[in-house]
Coordinates of C-alpha atoms and ligand atoms in Angstrom, one line a residue:
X74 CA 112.9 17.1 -14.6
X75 CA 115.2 14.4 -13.2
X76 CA 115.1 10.8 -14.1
X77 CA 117.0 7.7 -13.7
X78 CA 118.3 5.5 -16.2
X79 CA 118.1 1.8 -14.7
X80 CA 120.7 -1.3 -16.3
X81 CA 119.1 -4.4 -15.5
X82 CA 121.3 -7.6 -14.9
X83 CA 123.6 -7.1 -12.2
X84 CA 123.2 -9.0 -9.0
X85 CA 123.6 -6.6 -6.0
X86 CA 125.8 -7.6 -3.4
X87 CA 127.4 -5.7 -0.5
X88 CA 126.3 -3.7 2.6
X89 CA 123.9 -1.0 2.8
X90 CA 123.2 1.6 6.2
X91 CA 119.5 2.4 6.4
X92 CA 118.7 6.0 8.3
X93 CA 115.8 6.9 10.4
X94 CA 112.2 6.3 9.1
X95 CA 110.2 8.6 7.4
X96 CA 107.1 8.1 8.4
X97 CA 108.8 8.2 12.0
X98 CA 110.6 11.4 11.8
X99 CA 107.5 13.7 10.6
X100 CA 105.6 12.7 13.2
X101 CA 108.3 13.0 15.8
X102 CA 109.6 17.0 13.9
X103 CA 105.4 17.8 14.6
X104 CA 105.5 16.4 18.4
X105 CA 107.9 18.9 18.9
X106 CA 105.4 21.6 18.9
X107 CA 104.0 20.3 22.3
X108 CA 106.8 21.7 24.4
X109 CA 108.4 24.8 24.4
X110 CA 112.0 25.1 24.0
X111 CA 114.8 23.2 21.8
X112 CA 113.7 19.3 20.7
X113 CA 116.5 17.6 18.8
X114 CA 115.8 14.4 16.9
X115 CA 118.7 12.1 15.3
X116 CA 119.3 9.9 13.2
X117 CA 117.3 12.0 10.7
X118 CA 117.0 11.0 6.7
X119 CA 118.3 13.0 4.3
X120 CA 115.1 13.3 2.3
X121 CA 113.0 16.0 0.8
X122 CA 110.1 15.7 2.9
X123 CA 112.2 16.8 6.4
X124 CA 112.6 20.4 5.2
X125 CA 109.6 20.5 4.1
X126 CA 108.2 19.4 7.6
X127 CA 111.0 22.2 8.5
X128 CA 109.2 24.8 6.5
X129 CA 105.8 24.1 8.1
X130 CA 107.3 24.0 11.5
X131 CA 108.6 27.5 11.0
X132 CA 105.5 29.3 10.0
X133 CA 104.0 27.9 13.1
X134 CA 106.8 30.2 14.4
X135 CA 109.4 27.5 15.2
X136 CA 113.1 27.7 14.8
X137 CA 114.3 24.8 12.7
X138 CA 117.9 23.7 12.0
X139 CA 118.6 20.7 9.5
X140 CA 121.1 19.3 8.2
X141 CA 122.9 15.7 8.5
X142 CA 121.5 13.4 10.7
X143 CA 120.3 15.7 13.2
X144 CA 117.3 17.8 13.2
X145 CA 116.8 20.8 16.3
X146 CA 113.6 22.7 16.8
X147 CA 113.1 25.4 18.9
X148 CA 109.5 25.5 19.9
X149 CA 108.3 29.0 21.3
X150 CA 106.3 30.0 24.3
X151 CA 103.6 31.6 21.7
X152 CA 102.7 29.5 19.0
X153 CA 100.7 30.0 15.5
X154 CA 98.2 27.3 15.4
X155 CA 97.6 27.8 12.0
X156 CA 99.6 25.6 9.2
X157 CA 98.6 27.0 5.7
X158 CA 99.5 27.1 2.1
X159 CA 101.9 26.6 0.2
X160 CA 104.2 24.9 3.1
X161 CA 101.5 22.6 4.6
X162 CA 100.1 21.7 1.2
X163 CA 103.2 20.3 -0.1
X164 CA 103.2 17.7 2.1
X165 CA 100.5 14.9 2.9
X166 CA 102.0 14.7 6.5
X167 CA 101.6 18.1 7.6
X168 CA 98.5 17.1 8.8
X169 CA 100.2 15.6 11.8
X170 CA 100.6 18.9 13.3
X171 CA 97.0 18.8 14.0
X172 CA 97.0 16.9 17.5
X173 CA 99.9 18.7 18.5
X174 CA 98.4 22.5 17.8
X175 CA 95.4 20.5 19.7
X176 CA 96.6 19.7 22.7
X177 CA 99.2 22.6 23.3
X178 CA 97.0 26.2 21.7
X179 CA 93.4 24.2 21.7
X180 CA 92.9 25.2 18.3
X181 CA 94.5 24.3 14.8
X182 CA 93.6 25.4 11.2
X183 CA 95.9 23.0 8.8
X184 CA 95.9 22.8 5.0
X185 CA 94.5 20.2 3.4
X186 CA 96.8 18.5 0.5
X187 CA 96.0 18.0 -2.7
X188 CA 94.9 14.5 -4.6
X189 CA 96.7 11.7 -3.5
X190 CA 98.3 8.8 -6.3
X191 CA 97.6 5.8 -3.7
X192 CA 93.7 6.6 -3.2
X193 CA 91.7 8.4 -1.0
X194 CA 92.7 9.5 2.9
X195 CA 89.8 11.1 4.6
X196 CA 90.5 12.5 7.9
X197 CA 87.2 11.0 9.6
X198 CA 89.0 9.2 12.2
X199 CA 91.8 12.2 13.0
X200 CA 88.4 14.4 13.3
X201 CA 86.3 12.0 15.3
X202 CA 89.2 11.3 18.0
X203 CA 89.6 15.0 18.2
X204 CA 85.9 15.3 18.8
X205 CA 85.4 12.3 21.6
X206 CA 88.1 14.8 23.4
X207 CA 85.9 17.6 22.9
X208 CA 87.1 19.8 20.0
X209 CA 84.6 21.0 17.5
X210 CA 86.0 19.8 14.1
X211 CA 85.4 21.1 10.6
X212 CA 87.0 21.3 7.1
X213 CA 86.7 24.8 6.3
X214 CA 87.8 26.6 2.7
X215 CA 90.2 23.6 1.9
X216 CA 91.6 23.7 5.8
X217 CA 90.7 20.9 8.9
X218 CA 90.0 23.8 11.5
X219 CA 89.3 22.4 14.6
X220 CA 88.5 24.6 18.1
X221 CA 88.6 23.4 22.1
X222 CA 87.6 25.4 25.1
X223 CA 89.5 22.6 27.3
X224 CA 90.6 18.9 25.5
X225 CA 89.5 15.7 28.4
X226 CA 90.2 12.4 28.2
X227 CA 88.1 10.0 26.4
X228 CA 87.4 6.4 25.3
X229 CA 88.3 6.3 21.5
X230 CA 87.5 2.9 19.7
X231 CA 88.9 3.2 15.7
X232 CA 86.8 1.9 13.1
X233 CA 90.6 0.9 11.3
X234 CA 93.9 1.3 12.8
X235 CA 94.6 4.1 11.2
X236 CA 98.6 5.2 11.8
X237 CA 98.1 9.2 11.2
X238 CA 94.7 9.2 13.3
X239 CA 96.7 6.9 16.5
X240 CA 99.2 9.3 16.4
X241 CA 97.4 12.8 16.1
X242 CA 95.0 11.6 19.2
X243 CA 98.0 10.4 20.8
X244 CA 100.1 13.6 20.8
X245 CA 96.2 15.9 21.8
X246 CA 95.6 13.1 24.4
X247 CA 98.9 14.1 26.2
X248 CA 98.2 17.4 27.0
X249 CA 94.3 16.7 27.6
X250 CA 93.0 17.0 31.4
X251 CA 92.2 12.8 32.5
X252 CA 93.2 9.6 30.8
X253 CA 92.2 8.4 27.5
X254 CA 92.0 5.0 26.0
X255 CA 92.3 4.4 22.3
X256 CA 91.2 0.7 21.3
X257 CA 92.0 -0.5 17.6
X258 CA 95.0 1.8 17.8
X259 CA 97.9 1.4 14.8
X260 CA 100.3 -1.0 16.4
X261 CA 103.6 0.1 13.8
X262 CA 106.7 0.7 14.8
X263 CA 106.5 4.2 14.3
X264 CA 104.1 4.7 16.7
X265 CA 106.1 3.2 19.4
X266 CA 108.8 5.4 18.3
X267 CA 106.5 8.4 18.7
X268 CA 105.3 7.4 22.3
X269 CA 109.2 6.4 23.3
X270 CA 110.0 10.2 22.7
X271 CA 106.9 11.5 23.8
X272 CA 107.4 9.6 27.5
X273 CA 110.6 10.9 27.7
X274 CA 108.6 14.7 27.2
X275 CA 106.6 13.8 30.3
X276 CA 103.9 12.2 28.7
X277 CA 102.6 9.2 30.3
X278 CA 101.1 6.6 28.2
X279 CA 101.4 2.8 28.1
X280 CA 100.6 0.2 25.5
X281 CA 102.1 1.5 22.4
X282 CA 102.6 -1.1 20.0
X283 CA 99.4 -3.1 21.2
X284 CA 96.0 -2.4 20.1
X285 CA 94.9 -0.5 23.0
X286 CA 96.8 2.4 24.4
X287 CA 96.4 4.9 27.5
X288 CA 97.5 8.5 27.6
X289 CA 96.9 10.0 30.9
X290 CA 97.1 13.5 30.5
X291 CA 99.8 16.3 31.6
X292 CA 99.5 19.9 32.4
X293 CA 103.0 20.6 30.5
X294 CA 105.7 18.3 28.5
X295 CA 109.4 19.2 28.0
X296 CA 111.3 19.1 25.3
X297 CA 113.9 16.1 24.8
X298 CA 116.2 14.9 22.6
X299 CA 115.4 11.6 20.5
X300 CA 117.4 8.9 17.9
X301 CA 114.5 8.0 15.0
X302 CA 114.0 4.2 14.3
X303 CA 115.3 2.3 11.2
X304 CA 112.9 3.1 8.4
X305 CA 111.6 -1.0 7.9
X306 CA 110.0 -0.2 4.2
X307 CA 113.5 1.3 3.3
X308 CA 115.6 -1.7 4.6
X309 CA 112.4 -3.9 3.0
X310 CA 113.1 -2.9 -0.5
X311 CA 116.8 -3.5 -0.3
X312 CA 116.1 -6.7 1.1
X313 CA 113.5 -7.1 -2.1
X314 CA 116.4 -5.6 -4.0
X315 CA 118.3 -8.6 -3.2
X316 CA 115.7 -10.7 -4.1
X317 CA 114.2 -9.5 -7.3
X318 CA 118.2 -9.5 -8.7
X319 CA 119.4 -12.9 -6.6
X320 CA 122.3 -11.1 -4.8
X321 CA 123.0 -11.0 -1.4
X322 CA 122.9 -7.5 0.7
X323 CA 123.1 -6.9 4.3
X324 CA 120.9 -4.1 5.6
X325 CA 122.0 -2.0 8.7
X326 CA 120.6 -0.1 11.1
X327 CA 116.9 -1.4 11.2
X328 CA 115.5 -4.1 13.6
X329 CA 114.7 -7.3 11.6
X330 CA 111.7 -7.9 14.3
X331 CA 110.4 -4.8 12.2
X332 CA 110.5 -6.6 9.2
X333 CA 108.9 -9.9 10.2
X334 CA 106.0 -10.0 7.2
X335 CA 108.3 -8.9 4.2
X336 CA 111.4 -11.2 5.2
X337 CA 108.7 -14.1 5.9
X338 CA 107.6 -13.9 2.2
X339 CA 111.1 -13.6 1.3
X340 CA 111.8 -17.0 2.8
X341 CA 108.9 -18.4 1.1
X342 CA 110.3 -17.3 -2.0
X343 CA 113.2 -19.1 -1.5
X344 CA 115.5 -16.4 0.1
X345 CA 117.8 -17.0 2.9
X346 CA 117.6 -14.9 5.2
X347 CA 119.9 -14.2 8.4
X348 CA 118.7 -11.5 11.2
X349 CA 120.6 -9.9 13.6
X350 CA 119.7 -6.9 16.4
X351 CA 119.7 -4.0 14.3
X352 CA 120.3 -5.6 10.5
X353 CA 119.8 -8.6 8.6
X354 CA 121.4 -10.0 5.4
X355 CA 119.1 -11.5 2.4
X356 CA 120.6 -13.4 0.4
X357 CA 119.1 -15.3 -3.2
X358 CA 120.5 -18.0 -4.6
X359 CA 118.1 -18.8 -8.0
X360 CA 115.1 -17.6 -9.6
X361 CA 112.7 -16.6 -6.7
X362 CA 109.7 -19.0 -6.2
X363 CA 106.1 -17.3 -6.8
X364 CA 104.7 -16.2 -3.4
X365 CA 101.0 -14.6 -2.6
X366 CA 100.9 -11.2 -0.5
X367 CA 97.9 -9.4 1.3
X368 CA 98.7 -5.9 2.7
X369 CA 97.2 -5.5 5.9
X370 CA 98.3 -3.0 8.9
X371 CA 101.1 -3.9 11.2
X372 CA 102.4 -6.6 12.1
X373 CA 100.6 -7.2 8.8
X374 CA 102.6 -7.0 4.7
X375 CA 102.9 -3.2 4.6
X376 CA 101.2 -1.4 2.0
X377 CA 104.1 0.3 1.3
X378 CA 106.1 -2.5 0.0
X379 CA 103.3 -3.6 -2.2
X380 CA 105.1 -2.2 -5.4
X381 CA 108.4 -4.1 -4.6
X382 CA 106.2 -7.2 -3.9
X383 CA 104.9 -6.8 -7.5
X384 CA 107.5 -6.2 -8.9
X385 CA 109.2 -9.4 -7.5
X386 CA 106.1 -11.3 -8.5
X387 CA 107.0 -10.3 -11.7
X388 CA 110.1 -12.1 -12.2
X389 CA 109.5 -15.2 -9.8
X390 CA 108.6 -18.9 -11.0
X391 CA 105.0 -19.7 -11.1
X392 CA 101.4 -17.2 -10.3
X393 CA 101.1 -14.8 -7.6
X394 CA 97.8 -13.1 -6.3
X395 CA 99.0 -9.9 -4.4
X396 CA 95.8 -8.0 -2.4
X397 CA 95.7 -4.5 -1.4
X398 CA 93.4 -4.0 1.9
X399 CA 94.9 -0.5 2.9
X400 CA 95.1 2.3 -0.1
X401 CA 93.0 1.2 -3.3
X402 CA 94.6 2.8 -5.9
X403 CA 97.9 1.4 -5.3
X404 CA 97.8 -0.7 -8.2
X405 CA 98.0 2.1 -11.1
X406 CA 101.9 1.0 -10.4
X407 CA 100.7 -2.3 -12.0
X408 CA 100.4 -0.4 -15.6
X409 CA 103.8 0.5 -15.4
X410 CA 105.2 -2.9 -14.5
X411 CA 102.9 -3.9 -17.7
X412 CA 104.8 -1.7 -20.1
X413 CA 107.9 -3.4 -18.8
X414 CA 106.3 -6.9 -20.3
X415 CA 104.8 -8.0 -17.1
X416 CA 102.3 -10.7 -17.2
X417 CA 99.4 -8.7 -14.9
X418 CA 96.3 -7.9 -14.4
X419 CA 94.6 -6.3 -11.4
X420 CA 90.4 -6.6 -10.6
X421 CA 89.6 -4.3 -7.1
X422 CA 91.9 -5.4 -4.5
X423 CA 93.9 -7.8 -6.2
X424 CA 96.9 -8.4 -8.8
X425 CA 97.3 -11.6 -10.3
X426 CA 100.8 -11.9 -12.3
X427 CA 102.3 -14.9 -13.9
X428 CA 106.1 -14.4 -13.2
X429 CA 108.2 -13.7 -16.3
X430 CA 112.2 -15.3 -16.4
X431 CA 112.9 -11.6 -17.3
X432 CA 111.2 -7.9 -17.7
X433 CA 111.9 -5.8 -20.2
X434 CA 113.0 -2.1 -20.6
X435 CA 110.5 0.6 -20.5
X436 CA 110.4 4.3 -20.1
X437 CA 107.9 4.7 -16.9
X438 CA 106.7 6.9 -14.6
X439 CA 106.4 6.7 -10.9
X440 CA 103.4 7.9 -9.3
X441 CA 104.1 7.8 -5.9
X442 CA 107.3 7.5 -3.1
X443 CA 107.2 3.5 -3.1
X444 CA 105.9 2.9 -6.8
X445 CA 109.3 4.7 -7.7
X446 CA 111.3 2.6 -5.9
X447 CA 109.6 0.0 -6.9
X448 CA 110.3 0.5 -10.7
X449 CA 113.8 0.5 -10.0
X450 CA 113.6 -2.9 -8.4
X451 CA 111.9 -4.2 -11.7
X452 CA 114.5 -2.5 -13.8
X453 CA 117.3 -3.9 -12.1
X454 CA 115.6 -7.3 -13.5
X455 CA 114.9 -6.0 -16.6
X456 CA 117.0 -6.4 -20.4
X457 CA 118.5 -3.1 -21.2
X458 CA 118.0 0.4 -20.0
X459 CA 114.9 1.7 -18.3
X460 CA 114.1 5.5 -17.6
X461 CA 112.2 5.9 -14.4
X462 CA 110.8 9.7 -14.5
X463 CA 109.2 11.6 -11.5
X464 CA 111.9 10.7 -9.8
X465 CA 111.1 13.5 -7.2
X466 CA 108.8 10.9 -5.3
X467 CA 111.7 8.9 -4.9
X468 CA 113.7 11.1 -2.9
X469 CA 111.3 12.4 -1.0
X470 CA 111.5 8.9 0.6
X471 CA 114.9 6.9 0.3
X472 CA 118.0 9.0 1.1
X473 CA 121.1 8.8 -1.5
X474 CA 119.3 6.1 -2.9
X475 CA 121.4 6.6 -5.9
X476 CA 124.1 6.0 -4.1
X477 CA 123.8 3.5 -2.3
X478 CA 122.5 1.5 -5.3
X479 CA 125.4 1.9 -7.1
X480 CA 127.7 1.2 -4.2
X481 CA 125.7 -1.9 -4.1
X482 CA 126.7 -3.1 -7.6
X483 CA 123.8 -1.9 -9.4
X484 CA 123.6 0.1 -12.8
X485 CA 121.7 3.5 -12.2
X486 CA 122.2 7.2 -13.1
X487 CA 120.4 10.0 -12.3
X488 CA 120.0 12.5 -15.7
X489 CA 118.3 15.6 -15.8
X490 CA 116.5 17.0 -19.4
X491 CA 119.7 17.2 -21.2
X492 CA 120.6 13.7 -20.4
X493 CA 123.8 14.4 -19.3
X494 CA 124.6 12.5 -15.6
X495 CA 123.8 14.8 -12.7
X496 CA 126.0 12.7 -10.0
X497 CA 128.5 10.0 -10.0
Ligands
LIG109 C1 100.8 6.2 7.0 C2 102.1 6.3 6.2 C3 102.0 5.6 4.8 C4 101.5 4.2 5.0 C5 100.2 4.2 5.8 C6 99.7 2.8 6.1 C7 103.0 8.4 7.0 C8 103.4 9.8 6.6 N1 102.4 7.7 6.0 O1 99.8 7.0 6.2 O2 103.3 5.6 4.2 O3 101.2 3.6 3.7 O4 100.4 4.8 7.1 O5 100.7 2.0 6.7 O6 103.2 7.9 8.1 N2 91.6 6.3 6.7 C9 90.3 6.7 6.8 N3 90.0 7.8 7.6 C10 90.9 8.4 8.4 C11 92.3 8.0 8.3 C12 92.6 6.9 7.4 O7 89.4 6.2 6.1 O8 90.6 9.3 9.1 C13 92.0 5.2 5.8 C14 92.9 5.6 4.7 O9 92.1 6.1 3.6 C15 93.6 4.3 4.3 C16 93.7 3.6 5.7 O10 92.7 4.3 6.5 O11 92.7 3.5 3.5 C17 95.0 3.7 6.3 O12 95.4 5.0 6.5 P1 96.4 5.5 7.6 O13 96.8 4.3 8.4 O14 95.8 6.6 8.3 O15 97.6 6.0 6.8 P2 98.4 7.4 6.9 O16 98.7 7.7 8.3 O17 97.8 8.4 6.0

């Protein structure tokens, strides 16, 4: 098992390149299915999770080629609608491929994950959309099986704006016969992103990135080729990066617009902060000021940047309350930052933390994608040398994070059992 051993003290300074978003690229690798024929997607992460999205993608009887910063899929006349173990268990987004195998073989069976570390995600919404369009839906021997003798368009109003739900009915909706309407839709960037390359498939919709969106339905889509937006939670937790160690780093290749909420705080806490069209610089000059957070949906804090939120609450001047509205069990990361000598306690929702001047180092273990990255923020403002294990999460999220953090000034390695470095 890999883990990283994290100096604190250094104040990270320089320029960083952020690729395409996660959470983007998934969801854009599963739209694929929806046309038959070759689909290529750029600027692509280098992270874990894309070949595994590859692997599921090829035992639906795709051809997949990764590799660098460009992705091609070759979608086939004939395809398998059913996404099983162990591919489609191994990854929480697999389930995307649901609205897709929907709309184009009007039937899917698709592994359900395992347990989740940041609390519960029921399918209720992804399952109810599909239903309103007139699929029979069912979770069947650990598999979401759902069956449609012809998908029409419906009026879908979401109890939450749920991101994977949006986009699933989005992708079924655009092969359905009429128009649907989906109110309370998720308004993130990555859904705009989705619809962007979806419209240039044929698809027809309008209103992505607003609450209410319209998909009018279209007997066939074509395949396209599409560039992946700036993953905002990866530019967010340089920019926290910045903050938590009082350097000054410009992050490229995301739209600060993206990043309104996080960079807001930011300023609050006494960053400066200087956008520009596709990167922004942050830059601390002291101690940062305590600030209070409240996770919502987009335009809202992101959930995802919760842990680096905490862990910059941890080191600022003065009290913070941070509130979680969007995946309870986020703040197990909170036990960690304890062992590090925060000054925390959680109740429900919310974290209250009385900033320290300095953490201290820990061995810890990250439970998720984000809570990694997240510890390394709070070891990089931390006395001596903290070992962040599990280290896996991290990169099935942040692409040569390693890397880049060391390019940026700061002290990591990545070990493995023996404890002797892996890379430079
Ligand atoms: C996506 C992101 C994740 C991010 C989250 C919220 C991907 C791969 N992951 O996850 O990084 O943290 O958005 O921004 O894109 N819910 C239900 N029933 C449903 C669906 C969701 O109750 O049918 C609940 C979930 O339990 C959660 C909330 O809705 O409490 C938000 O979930 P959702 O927006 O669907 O997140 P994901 O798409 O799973």
């Amino acid at each position: 098992m890999e883990r990283f051993l994290v100096t604190g003290g250094a104040r990270l300074a320089g320029t960083v390149q952020v690729a395409g978003a996660k959470n983007s690229v998934l969801k854009l690798m599963a739209a694929s299915l929806l046309a038959e024929g070759t689909t290529v997607i750029t600027n692509c992460p280098e992270i874990l999770d894309v070949p595994l999205m590859a692997d599921v993608l090829r035992g639906l009887g795709c051809a997949v080629e990764t590799g660098g910063e460009r992705v091609s899929i070759t979608t086939p006349a004939e395809l398998s609608f059913h996404a099983d173990f162990p591919a489609a268990g191994r990854l929480r987004a697999s389930v995307c491929v649901l609205g897709p195998l929907m709309g184009r073989c009007r039937q899917a069976r698709v592994a359900l994950p395992g347990g989740d570390a940041i609390g519960s995600r029921p399918l209720d919404m992804h399952q109810s959309g599909l239903r309103a369009l007139g699929a029979d839906m069912s979770i069947e021997h650990g598999r979401v099986v759902g069956r449609a003798a012809k998908l029409h368009g419906a009026w879908i109003g979401l109890d939450f704006p749920s991101v994977g739900a949006t986009e699933n009915i989005l992708m079924a909706a655009s092969l359905a016969d009429g128009a649907t309407v989906i109110d309370n839709a998720a308004r993130e960037p990555e859904i705009i992103d989705l619809a962007l390359m979806l419209g240039q498939m044929g698809a027809r919709i309008e209103g992505a990135g607003t609450a209410t969106i319209t998909i009018e339905g279209v007997d066939t889509l074509h395949p396209a080729t599409h560039r992946t937006v700036g993953d905002r939670v990866v530019g967010g937790t340089w920019a926290y990066a910045a903050a938590i160690t009082r350097g000054s780093v410009r992050v490229e290749g995301v739209d600060p617009v993206y990043m309104t909420a996080p960079l807001e705080r930011l300023t609050q806490a006494g960053a400066q902060i200087e956008p520009e069209d596709d990167a922004v610089t942050v830059t601390m000059p002291g101690r940062p000021n305590a600030v209070d957070f409240i996770t919502m949906p987009y335009p809202g804090f992101p959930t995802d940047l919760q842990p680096m939120a905490l862990a910059l609450a941890a080191v600022a001047n003065g009290n913070s309350l941070i509130t979680e509205n969007v995946f309870e069990a986020r703040f197990r990361f909170v036990d960690e930052l304890i062992r590090m000598g925060a000054d925390a306690r959680t109740d429900g929702h919310h974290a209250a933390i009385r900033g320290r001047e300095q953490l201290s180092s820990a061995p810890v273990w990250s439970t998720d994608i984000r809570a990694g990255a997240g510890l390394v923020l709070a070891g990089l403002a931390a006395e001596g040398v903290t070992e962040v294990h599990e280290v896996m999460h991290i990169d099935r999220g942040y692409p040569h994070f390693v890397e880049d953090l060391q390019k940026l000034g700061g002290q990591i390695q990545r070990v493995g059992d023996s404890g002797d470095p892996l890379r430079a």
